[in-house]
XYZ file of C-alpha atoms in Angstrom:
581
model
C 30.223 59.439 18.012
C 28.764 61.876 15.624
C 24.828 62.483 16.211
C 24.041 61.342 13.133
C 25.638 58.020 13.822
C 23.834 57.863 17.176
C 20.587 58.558 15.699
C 21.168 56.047 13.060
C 22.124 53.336 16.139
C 18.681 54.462 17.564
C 16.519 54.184 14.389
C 18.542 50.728 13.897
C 17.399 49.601 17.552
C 14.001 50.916 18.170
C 11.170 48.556 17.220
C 9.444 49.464 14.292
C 5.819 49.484 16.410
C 7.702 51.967 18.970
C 6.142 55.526 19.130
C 9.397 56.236 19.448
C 10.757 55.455 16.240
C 7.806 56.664 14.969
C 8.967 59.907 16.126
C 12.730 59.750 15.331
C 11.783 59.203 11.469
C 9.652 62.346 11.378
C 12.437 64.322 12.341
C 13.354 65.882 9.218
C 15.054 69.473 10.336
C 18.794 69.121 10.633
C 19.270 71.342 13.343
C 16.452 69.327 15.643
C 18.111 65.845 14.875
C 21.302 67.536 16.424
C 19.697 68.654 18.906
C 18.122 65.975 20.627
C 21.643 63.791 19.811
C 24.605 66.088 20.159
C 24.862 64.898 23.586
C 23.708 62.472 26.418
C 20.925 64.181 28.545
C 23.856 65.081 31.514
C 23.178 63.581 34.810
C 24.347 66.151 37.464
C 23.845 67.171 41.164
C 19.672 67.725 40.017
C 19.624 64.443 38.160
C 18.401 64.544 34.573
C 15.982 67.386 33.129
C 14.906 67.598 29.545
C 12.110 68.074 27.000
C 10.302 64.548 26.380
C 10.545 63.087 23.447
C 13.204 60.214 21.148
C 17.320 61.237 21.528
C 19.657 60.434 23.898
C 19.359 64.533 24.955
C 15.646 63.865 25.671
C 13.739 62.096 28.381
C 12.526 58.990 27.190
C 12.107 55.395 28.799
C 15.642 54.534 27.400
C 17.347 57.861 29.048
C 15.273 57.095 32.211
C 15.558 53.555 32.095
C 19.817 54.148 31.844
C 19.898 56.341 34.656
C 17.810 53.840 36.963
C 19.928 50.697 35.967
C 23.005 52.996 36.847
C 21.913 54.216 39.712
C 21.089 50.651 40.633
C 24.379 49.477 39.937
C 25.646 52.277 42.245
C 23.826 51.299 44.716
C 24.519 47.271 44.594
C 28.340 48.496 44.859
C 27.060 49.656 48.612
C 26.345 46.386 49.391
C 23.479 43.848 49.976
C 22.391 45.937 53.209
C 21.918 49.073 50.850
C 19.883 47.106 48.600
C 17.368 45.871 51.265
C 16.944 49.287 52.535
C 15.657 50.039 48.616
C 15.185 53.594 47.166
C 11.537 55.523 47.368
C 10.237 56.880 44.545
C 7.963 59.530 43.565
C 6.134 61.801 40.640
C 4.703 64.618 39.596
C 1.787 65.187 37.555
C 3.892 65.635 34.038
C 3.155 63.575 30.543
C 5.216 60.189 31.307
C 5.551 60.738 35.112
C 3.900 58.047 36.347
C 5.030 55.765 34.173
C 8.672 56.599 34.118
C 7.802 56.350 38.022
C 7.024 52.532 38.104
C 9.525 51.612 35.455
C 12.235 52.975 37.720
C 10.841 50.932 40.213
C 10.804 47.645 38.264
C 14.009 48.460 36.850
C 15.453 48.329 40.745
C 13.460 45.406 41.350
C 14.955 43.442 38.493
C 18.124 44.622 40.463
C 17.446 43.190 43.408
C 16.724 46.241 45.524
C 13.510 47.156 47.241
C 11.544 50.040 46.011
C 9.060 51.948 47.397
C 5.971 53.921 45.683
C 2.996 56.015 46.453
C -0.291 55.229 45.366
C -0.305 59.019 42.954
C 1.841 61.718 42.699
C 2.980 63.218 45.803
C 5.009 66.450 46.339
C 8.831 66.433 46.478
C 9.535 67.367 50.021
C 7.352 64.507 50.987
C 9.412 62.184 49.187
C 12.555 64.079 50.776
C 10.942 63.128 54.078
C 10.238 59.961 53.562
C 13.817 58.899 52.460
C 14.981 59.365 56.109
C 11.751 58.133 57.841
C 11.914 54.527 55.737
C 16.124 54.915 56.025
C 16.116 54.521 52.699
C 20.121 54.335 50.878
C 17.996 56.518 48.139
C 15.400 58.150 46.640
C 14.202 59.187 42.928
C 11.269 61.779 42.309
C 10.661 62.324 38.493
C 9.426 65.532 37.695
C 10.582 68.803 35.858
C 9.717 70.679 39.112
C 8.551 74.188 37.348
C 9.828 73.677 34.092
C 7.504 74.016 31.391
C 4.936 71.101 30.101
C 7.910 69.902 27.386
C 9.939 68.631 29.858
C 10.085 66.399 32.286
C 13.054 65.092 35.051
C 14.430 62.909 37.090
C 15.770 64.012 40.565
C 18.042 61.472 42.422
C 18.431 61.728 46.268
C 20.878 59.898 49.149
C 20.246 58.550 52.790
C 20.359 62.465 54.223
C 17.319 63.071 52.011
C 19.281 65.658 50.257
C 19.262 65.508 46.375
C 22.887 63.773 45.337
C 26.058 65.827 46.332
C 28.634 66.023 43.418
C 30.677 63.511 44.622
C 27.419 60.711 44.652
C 26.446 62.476 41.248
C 29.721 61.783 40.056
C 30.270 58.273 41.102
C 26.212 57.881 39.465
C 27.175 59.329 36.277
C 30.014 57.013 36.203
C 27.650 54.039 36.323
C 25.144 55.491 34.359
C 27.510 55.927 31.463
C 28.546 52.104 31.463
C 25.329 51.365 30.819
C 23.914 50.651 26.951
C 20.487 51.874 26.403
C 19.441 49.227 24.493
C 21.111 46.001 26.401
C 22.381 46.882 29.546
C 19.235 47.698 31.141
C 17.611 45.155 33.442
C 13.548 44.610 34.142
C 12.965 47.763 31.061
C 9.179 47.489 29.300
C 7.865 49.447 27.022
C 5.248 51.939 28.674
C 2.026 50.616 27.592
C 0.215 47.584 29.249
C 2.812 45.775 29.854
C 3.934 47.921 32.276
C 0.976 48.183 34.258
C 0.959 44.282 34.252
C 4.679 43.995 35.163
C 4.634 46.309 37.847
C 1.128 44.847 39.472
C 3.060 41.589 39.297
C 6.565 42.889 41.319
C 3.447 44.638 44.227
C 1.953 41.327 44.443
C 5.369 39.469 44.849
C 6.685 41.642 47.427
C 9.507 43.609 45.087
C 7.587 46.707 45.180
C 5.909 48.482 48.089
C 2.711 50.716 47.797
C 2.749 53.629 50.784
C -0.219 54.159 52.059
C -2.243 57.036 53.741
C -0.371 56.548 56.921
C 2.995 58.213 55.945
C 0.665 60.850 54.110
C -0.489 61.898 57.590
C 3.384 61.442 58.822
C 4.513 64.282 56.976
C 1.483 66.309 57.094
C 1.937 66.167 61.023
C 5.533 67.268 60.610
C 4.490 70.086 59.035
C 1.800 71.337 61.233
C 4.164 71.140 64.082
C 6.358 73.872 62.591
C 3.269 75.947 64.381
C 4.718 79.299 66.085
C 1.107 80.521 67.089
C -2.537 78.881 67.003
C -5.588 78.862 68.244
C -6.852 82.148 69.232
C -3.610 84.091 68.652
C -4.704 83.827 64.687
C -7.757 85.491 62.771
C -8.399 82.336 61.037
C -11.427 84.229 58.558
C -8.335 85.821 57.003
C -9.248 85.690 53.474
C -6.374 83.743 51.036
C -6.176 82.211 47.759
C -4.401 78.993 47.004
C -3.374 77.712 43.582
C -1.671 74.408 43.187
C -0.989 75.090 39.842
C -2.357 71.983 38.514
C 0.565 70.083 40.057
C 0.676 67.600 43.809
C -0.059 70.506 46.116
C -3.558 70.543 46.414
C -4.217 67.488 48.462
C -1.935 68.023 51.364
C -2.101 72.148 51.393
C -5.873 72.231 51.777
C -5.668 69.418 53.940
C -2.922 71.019 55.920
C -4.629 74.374 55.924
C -8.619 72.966 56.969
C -6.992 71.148 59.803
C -5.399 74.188 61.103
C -8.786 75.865 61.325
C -8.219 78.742 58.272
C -11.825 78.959 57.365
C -11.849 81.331 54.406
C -9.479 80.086 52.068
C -10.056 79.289 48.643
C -9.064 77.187 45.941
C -8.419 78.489 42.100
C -10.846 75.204 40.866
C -9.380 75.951 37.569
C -6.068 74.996 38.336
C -7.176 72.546 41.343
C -6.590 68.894 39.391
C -3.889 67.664 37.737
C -3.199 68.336 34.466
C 0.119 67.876 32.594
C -0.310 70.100 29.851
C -0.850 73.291 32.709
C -3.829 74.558 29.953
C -4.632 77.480 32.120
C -1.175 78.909 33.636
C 0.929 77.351 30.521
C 4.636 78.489 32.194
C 3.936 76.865 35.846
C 6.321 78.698 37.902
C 5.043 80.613 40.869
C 8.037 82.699 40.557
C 6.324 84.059 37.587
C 3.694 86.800 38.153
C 2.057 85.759 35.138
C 0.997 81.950 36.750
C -0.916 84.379 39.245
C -3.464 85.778 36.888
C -6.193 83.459 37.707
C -5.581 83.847 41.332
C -5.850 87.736 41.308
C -9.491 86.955 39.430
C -10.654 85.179 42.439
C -8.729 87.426 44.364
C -10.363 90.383 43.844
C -13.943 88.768 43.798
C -13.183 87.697 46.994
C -11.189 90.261 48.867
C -8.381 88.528 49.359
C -5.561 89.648 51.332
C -2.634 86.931 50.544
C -2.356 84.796 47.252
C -0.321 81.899 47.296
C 0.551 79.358 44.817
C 3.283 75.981 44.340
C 4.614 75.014 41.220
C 3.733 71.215 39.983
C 5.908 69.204 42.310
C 4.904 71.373 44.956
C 8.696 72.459 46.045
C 8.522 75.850 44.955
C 6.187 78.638 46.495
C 5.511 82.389 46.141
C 3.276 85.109 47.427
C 1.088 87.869 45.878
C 0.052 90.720 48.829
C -2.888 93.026 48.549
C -1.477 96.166 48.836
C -3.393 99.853 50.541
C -4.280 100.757 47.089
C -6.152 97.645 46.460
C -4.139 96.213 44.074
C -2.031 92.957 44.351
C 1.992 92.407 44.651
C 3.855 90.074 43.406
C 6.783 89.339 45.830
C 9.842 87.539 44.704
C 11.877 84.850 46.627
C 13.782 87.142 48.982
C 10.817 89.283 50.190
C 8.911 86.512 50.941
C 11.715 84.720 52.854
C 12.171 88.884 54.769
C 8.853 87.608 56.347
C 9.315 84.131 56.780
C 13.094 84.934 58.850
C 11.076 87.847 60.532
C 7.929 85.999 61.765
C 10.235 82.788 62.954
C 12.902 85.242 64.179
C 10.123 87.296 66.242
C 7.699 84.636 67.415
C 10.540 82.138 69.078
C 11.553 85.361 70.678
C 8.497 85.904 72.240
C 7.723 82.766 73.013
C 10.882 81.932 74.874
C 12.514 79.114 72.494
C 14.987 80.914 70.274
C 17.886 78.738 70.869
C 21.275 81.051 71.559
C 23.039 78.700 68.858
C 20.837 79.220 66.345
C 21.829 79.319 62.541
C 19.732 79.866 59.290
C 21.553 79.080 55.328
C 20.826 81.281 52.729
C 22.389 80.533 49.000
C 25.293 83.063 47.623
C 22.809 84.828 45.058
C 20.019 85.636 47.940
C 19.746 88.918 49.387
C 22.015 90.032 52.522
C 19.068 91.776 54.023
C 18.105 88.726 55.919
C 21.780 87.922 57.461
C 21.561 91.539 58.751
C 17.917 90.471 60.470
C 19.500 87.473 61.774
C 22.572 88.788 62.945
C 19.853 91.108 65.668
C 18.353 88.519 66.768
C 22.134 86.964 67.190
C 21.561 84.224 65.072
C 23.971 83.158 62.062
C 23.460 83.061 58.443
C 25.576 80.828 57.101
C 25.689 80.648 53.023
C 26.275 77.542 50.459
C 25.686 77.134 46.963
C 22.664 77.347 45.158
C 20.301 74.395 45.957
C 18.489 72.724 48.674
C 21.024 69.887 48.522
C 23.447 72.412 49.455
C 21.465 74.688 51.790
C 20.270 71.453 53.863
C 23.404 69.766 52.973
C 24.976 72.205 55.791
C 22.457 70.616 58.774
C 25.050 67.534 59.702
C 28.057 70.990 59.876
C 25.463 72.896 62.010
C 25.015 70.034 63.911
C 28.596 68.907 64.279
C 28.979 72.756 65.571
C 25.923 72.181 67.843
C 23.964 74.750 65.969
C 20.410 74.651 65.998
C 19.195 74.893 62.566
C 15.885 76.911 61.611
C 15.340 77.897 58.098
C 16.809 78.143 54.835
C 16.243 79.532 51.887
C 16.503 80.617 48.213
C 15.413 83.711 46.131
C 14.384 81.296 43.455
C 11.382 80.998 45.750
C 12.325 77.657 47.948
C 12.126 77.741 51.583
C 13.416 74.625 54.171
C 12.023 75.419 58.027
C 11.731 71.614 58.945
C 15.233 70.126 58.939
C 13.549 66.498 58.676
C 12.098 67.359 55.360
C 15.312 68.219 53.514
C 14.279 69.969 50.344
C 12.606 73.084 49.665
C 8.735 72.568 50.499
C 6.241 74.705 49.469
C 3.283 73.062 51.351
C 4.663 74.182 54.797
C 6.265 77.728 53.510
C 2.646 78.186 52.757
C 1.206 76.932 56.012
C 3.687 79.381 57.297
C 3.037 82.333 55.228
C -0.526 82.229 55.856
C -0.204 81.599 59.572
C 2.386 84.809 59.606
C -0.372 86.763 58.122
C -3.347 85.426 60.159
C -1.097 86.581 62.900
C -0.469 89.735 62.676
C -3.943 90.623 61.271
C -4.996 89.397 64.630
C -2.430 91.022 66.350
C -2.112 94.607 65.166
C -4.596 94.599 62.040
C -1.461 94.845 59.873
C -0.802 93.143 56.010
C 1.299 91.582 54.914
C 2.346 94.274 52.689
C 2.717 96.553 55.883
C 4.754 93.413 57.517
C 6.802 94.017 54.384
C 7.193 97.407 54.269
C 7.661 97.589 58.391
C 10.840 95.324 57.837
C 12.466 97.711 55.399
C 11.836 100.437 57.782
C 13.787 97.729 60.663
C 16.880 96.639 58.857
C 17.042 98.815 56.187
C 15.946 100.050 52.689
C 17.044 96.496 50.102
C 16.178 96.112 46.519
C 16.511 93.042 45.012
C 16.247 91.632 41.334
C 16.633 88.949 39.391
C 16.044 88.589 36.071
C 17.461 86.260 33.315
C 18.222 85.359 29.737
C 16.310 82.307 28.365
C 19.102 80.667 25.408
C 18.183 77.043 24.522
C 19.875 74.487 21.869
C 23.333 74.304 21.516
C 23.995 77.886 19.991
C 22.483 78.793 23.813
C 24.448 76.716 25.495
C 27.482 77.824 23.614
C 26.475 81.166 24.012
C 26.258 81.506 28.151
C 29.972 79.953 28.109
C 31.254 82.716 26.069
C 29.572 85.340 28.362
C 31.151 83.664 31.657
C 34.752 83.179 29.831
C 34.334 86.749 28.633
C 33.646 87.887 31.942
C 36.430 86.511 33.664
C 38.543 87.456 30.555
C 37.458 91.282 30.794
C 37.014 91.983 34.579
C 34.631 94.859 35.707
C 36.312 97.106 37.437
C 33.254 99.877 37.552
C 29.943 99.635 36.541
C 26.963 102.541 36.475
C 29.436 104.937 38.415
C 30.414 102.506 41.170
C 33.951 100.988 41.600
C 33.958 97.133 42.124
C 35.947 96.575 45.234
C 35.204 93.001 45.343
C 35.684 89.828 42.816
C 34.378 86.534 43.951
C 34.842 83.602 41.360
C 33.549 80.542 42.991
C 34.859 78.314 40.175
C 37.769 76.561 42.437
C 35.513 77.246 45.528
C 35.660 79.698 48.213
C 34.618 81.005 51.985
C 31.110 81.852 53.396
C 31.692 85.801 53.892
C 30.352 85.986 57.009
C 31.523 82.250 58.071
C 35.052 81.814 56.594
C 35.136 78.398 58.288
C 32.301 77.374 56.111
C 34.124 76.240 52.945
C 32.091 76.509 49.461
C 32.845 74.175 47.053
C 33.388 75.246 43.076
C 30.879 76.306 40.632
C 30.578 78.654 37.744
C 29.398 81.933 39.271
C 31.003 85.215 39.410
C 29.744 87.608 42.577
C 30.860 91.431 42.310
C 30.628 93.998 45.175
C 30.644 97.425 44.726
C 31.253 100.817 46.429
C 28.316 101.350 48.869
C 26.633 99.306 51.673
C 25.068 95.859 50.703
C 25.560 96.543 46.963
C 26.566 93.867 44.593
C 25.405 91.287 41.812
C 26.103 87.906 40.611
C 26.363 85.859 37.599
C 25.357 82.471 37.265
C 24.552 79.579 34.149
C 21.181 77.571 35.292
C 22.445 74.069 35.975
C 19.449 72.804 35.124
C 17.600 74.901 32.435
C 18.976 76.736 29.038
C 19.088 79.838 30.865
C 21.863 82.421 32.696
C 20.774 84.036 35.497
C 22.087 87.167 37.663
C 20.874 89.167 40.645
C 21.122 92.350 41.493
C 20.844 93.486 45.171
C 21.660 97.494 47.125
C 20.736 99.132 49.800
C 19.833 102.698 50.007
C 18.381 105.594 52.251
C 14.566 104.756 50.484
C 13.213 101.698 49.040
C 12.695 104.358 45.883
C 16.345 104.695 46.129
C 17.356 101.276 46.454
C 15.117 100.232 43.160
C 16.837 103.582 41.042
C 19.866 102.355 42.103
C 19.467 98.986 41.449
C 17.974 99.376 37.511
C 21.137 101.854 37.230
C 23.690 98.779 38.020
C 21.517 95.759 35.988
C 20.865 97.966 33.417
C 24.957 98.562 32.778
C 25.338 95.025 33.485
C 22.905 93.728 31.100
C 24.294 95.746 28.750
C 27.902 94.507 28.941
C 26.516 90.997 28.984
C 24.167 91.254 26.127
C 27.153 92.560 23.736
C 28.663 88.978 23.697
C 27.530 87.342 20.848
């Protein structure tokens, strides 16, 4: 169906009194009307992400509403015991979040299957949690996790607690394109009173379940017993800075934090409530030095040695270190996890209870460096695709192998060390962090930046980037497809001076390089290594923003070195890439 016809069908079947349609008749550009109906919003292994707004490529009650009825009628082809163990569901604190949150639930309600809610919005690793602790067949979170205030999501997860594998995605999107958005979905209200009326009524009746501060504490307690030191063993007065980026974090990370005694950290009040339109950060991704400005303020009023910050949903987390020369730096997703591997690495060591079948997951695009630190400390690194439903999607292998797993990560700043909370978490990567640096401030008087800078002088002299190109609409789209078919049309075969002795295209799949048993499934990224030790890149499409990203890693006698060498090869690279109109 052309998108003209489609938005005619919509304009045709919205009520006159809908904001919506409101909305859809304003639309008077050409190119926009395409765009928000050239295509369904695609349901994939991150659920649905888009901007808000009317079209069947935008999040909207009628988008969301299709993707909970199909997801429902997944589920009721599990069976009746499936629908009594019900789906949990969850939000951030993003325009439409909460009410997209108890639609969904109503919606599986109507269906016949129980659903669970919280009270607000919680993070997403506490909803990950909570899908295994309530056995739930399912869960939902909807959020747009760092995305900016436009958008907003819909993340579907299974009985592991693992966001959807592609084969569950699949069989979803099967079910969620059998369903009609404006007939086939059951229990759907518009989002006004109504709602709030509906959904009181399915509470009172028993349909819907409230959590309450009890399974809070649950998964605060898991967290604070991923402990390696305490008590005296920590300066606690350490001075740190915490912004929750006007997102779910606050709550349990100060909460988290006070409890463990850390008596000098504070809060960016700015940024400390909810607020969907992110006024003072605008972008809010941690992984963006730029969401850090307000921090280094306080910062530097304050004397703080570590800044910290999660991104709305509270998965994501990064670092800014005070550095000898007073200034701060920010780190980006592989450094931080250098420290994280080192400081769990070191203090099991020394405290006797580093298992001898121990195993860590890193994704393809993250930095060798810390498979070389695990290897001394004769624990495996095993590697998956991108993705937390991926990098904790290998615990049940690790287990089957009786491995002991004990971190994962991401350079996209994620980080898993609790294999009960199966998603990326920043609230205990944080509680970790800061204990790491409380430690060895106690310890030896060292920084974090000196922790940093000590590990490069261990295992060796890594650079690491990762920048990437931002092309939205269709043209983007179109775009990043002709860069990955021209890539794999044209093969490098040298690039800044250095021969490529290695080709990995993951598209039909392929092996772990360190764990050939370890199969990886298919996806579109191209990994190249070249002449010289630990030096390669990768290419990658987002799969779940208008972007293409790539990462550039070497290792050389300095860490000056390493960073030449590293701008020499992105800089070629970009350069080839950015030729492909």
């Amino acid at each position: 169906m052309l998108y003209t016809e489609k938005a005619n069908e919509w304009k045709n079947s919205l009520e006159k009194t809908d904001p919506l349609y409101d909305e859809l008749v304003s639309v008077t550009d050409e190119a926009e009307l395409e765009d928000r109906f050239y295509k369904d919003l695609s349901f994939g292994t991150a659920g649905l992400r888009g901007k808000v707004g009317v079209g069947t490529n935008r999040m909207n009650r009628f988008t969301v509403g299709r993707a909970a009825q199909g997801i429902a009628d997944y589920i009721k082809k599990e069976g009746d015991e499936a629908c009594k163990r019900g789906v949990v569901i969850a939000h951030d604190p993003r325009h439409f979040s909460s009410e997209f949150s108890k639609m969904t639930a109503l919606i599986l309600a109507e269906n016949g299957i129980k659903a669970y809610t919280f009270p607000s919005l919680r993070p997403t690793p506490e909803l990950a949690f909570m899908i295994r602790r309530l056995k739930c067949i399912s869960g939902i979170n909807i959020t747009a996790s760092h995305n900016p205030r436009e958008y907003n999501g819909f993340k579907a997860y299974w009985e592991d607690g693992c966001q959807v594998s592609s084969s569950v995605a699949d069989g979803m999107t099967d079910c969620i394109n059998a369903v009609d958005y404006f007939t086939g979905i059951k229990g759907m209200t518009a989002l006004d009173d109504t709602l709030d009326k509906a959904y009181e009524k399915a509470v009172s009746e028993g349909f819907v379940t409230i959590l309450d501060e009890k399974y809070d504490r649950e998964y605060l307690d898991k967290i604070k017993g991923l402990a390696i030191h305490e008590g005296e063993e920590l300066d606690l007065s350490i001075p740190i800075i915490y912004t929750p980026l006007n997102g779910a974090g606050s709550i349990p990370f100060m909460t988290v934090m006070k409890e463990r005694g850390f008596s000098n950290i504070s809060i960016v009040e700015e940024q400390k409530d909810p607020d969907p339109d992110f006024t003072t950060v605008g972008y809010p991704n941690p992984e963006d030095p730029k969401a850090f400005k307000m921090s280094e303020e306080l910062g530097k009023k304050t004397g703080a040695q570590l800044l910290m910050a999660t991104d709305p949903d509270a998965d994501r987390f990064a670092i800014e270190l005070l550095m000898d020369n007073g200034e701060y730096l920010p780190l980006n997703g592989n450094q931080t996890g250098y420290i994280l591997v080192g400081y769990i690495l070191d203090g099991m060591k020394d405290a006797g209870t580093l298992p001898e079948n121990g195993a860590m997951v890193k994704s393809i695009v993250t930095s060798t460096m810390s498979s070389v630190m695990a290897e001394k400390y004769g624990v495996k690194m095993y590697e998956s695709l991108t993705g937390f439903k991926n990098i904790c999607g290998l615990i049940p292998y690790l287990e089957s192998r009786d491995e002991k797993y004990l971190f994962g990560y991401e350079e996209s700043v994620g980080y898993a060390a609790c294999e009960d909370i199966r998603d990326k978490d920043g609230i205990s990567a944080g509680m970790l962090v800061a204990e790491a640096a409380a430690y060895y401030k106690k310890k030896s008087g060292k920084s974090l930046y000196r922790v940093l800078m000590d590990l490069y002088e261990r295992f060796g002299f890594y650079a690491e980037d990762e920048p990437n190109l931002v092309l939205e609409g269709i043209e983007g789209s179109k775009r990043i497809a002709r860069m990955m078919e021209h890539l794999r049309n044209n093969p490098i075969t040298e690039i800044a001076g250095r021969k490529v002795e290695k080709v990995m295209d993951y598209n039909e799949g392929s092996e772990d390089i360190c764990h050939p048993e370890n199969k990886i499934p298919g996806t579109n990224a191209l990994r190249y290594f070249l002449e010289g030790e630990d030096t390669w890149f990768a290419i990658r499409p987002s799969g779940t923003e208008p972007k293409i990203k790539f990462y550039f890693y070497t290792k050389q006698g300095s860490r000056q070195e390493a960073l030449d060498a590293n701008a020499s090869i992105k800089k070629a690279v970009m350069d080839v890439i950015c030729s492909v109109e």
